[in-house]
Short mmCIF file of C-alpha atoms in Angstrom, two decimals:
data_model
loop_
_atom_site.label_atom_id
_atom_site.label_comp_id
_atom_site.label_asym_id
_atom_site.label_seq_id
_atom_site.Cartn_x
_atom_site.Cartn_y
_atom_site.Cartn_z
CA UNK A 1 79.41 -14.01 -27.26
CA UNK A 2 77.59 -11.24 -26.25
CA UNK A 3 74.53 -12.00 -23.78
CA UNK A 4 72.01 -9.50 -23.83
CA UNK A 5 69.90 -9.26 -20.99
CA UNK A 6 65.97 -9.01 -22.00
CA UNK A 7 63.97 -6.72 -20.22
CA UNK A 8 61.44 -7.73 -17.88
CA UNK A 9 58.04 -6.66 -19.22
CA UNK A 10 55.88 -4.81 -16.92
CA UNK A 11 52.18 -7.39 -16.23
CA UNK A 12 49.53 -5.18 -16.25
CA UNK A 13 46.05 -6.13 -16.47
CA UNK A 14 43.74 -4.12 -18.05
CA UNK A 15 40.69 -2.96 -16.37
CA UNK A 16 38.36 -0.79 -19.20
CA UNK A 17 36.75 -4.21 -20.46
CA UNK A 18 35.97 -5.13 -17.18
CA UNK A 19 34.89 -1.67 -16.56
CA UNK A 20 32.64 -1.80 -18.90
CA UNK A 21 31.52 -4.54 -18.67
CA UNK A 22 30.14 -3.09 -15.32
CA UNK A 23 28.07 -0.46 -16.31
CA UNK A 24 26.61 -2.20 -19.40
CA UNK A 25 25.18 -4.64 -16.26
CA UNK A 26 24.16 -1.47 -14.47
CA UNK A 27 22.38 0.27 -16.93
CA UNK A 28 20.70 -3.33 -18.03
CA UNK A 29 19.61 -3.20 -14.33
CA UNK A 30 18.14 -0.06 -14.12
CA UNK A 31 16.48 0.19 -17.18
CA UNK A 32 15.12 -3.65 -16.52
CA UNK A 33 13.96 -2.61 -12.91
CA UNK A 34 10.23 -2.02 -12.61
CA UNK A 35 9.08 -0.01 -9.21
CA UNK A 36 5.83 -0.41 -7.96
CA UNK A 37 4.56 1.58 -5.06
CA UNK A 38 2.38 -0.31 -2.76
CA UNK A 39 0.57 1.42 -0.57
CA UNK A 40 -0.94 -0.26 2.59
CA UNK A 41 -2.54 0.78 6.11
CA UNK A 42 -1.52 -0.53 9.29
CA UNK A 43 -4.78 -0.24 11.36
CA UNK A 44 -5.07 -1.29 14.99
CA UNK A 45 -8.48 -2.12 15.44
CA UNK A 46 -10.86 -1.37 18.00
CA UNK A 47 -12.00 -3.80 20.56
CA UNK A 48 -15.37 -4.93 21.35
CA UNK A 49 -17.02 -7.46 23.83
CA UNK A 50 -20.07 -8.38 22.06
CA UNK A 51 -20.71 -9.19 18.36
CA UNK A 52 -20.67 -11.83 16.27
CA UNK A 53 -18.36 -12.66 13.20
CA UNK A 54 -19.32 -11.94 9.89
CA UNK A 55 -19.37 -15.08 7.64
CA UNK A 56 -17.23 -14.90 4.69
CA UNK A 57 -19.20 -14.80 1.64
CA UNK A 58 -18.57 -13.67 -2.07
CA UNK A 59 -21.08 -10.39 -1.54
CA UNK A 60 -19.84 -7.42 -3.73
CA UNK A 61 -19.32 -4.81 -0.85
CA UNK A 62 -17.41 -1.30 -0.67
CA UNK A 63 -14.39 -1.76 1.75
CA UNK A 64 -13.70 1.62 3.41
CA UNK A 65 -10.42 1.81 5.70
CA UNK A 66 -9.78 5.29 7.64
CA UNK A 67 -5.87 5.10 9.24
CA UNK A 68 -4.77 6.93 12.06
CA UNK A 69 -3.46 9.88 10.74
CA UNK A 70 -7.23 10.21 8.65
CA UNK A 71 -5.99 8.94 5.43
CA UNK A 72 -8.83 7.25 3.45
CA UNK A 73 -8.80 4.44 1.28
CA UNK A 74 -11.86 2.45 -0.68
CA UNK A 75 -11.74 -0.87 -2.02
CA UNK A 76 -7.31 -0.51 -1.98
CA UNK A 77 -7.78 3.03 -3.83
CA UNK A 78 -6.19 6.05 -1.75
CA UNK A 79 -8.31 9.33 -1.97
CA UNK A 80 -6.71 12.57 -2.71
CA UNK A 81 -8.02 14.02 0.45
CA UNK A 82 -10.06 13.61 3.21
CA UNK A 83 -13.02 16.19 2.26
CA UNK A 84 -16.75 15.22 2.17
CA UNK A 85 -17.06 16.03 -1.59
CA UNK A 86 -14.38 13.46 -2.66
CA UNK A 87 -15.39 10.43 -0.55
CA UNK A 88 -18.95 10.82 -1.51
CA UNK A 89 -17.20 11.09 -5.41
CA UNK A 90 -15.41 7.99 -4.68
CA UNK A 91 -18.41 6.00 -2.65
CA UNK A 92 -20.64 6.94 -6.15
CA UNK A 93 -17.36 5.71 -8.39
CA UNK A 94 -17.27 2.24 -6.64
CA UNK A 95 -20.92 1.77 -5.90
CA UNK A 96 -21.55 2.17 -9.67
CA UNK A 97 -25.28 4.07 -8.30
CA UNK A 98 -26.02 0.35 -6.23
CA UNK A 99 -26.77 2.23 -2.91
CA UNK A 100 -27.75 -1.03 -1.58
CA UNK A 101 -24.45 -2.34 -1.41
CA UNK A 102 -23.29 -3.01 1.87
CA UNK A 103 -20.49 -0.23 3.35
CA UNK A 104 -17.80 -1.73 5.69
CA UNK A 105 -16.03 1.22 7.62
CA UNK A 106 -12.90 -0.11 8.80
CA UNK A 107 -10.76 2.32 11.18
CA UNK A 108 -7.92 2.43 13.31
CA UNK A 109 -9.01 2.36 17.28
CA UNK A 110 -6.76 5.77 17.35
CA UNK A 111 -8.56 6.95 14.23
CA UNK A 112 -10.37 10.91 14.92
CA UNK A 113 -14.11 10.11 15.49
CA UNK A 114 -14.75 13.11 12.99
CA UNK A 115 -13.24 11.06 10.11
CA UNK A 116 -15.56 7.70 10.82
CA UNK A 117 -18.19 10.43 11.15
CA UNK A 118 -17.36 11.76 8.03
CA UNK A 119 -17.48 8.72 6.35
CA UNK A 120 -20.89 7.57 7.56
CA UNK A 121 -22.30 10.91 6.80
CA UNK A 122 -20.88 10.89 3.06
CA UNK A 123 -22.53 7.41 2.62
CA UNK A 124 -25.77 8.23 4.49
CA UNK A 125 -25.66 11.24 1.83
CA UNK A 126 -25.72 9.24 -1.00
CA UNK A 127 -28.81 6.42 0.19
CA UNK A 128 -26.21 3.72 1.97
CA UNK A 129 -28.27 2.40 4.79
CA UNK A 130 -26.38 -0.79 5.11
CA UNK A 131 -23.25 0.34 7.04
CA UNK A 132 -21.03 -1.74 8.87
CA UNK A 133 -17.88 -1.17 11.24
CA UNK A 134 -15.24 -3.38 12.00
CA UNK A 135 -13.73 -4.23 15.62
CA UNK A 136 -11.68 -6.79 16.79
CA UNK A 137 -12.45 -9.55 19.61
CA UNK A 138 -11.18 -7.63 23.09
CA UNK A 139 -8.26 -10.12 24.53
CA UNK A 140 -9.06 -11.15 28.10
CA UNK A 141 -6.30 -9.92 30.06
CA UNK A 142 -8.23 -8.84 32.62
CA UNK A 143 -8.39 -4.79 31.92
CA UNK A 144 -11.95 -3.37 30.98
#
């Protein structure tokens, strides 16, 4: 009798399904992805001793917010640039013509004083005589 001796096959796992498997997931991923680009302030307010809170009410009012850096943004729209001729574009946009709408300028305490200026010019341009700015309570730790 003659005993051949079989031949050990190689086990070898193929890895192209798998593969693609992969980058079918990717591209599902990517494609499926939506990006959205939210773009927020971080103000630090300024502090005041006096004042009283303003009650929260469901008045239609233009929300103005001026960062740090100058960057301008009304009711959670970013402006182009900081120039007179665009806020006052913008302030006419959102007011609809309603110059009696009420004009909250919110800014950062280390905000340029030109740029709040700027602001309450452009509305006092276009007939807004009900302006408001925001502050924040002053802490009592004891420093003026």
């Amino acid at each position: 009798m003659n005993f051949r001796r079989q031949r050990a096959e190689e086990v070898s796992v193929n890895l192209t399904p798998l593969i693609d498997v992969v980058f079918l997931l990717l591209i599902f991923f990517m494609v499926s992805t939506t990006f959205t680009r939210e773009t927020q302030l971080q103000l630090d307010l300024p502090q005041a001793d006096s004042g009283q809170p303003v009650e929260q009410t469901e008045v239609e009012l233009i929300e103005l917010l001026i960062a740090a850096n100058g960057d301008i943004v009304i009711n959670d729209r970013a402006l182009v640039d900081n120039r007179l001729d665009t806020l006052k574009n913008a302030l006419q946009r959102e007011s609809g013509g309603n110059n009696q709408l009420p004009v909250v300028i919110t800014a950062d305490a280390k905000t340029p004083h030109q740029a709040v200026i700027t602001a309450m010019d452009a509305a006092g341009q276009l007939g807004f005589n009900r302006l408001r700015l925001t502050t924040m309570e002053r802490e009592d730790n004891g420093s003026p």
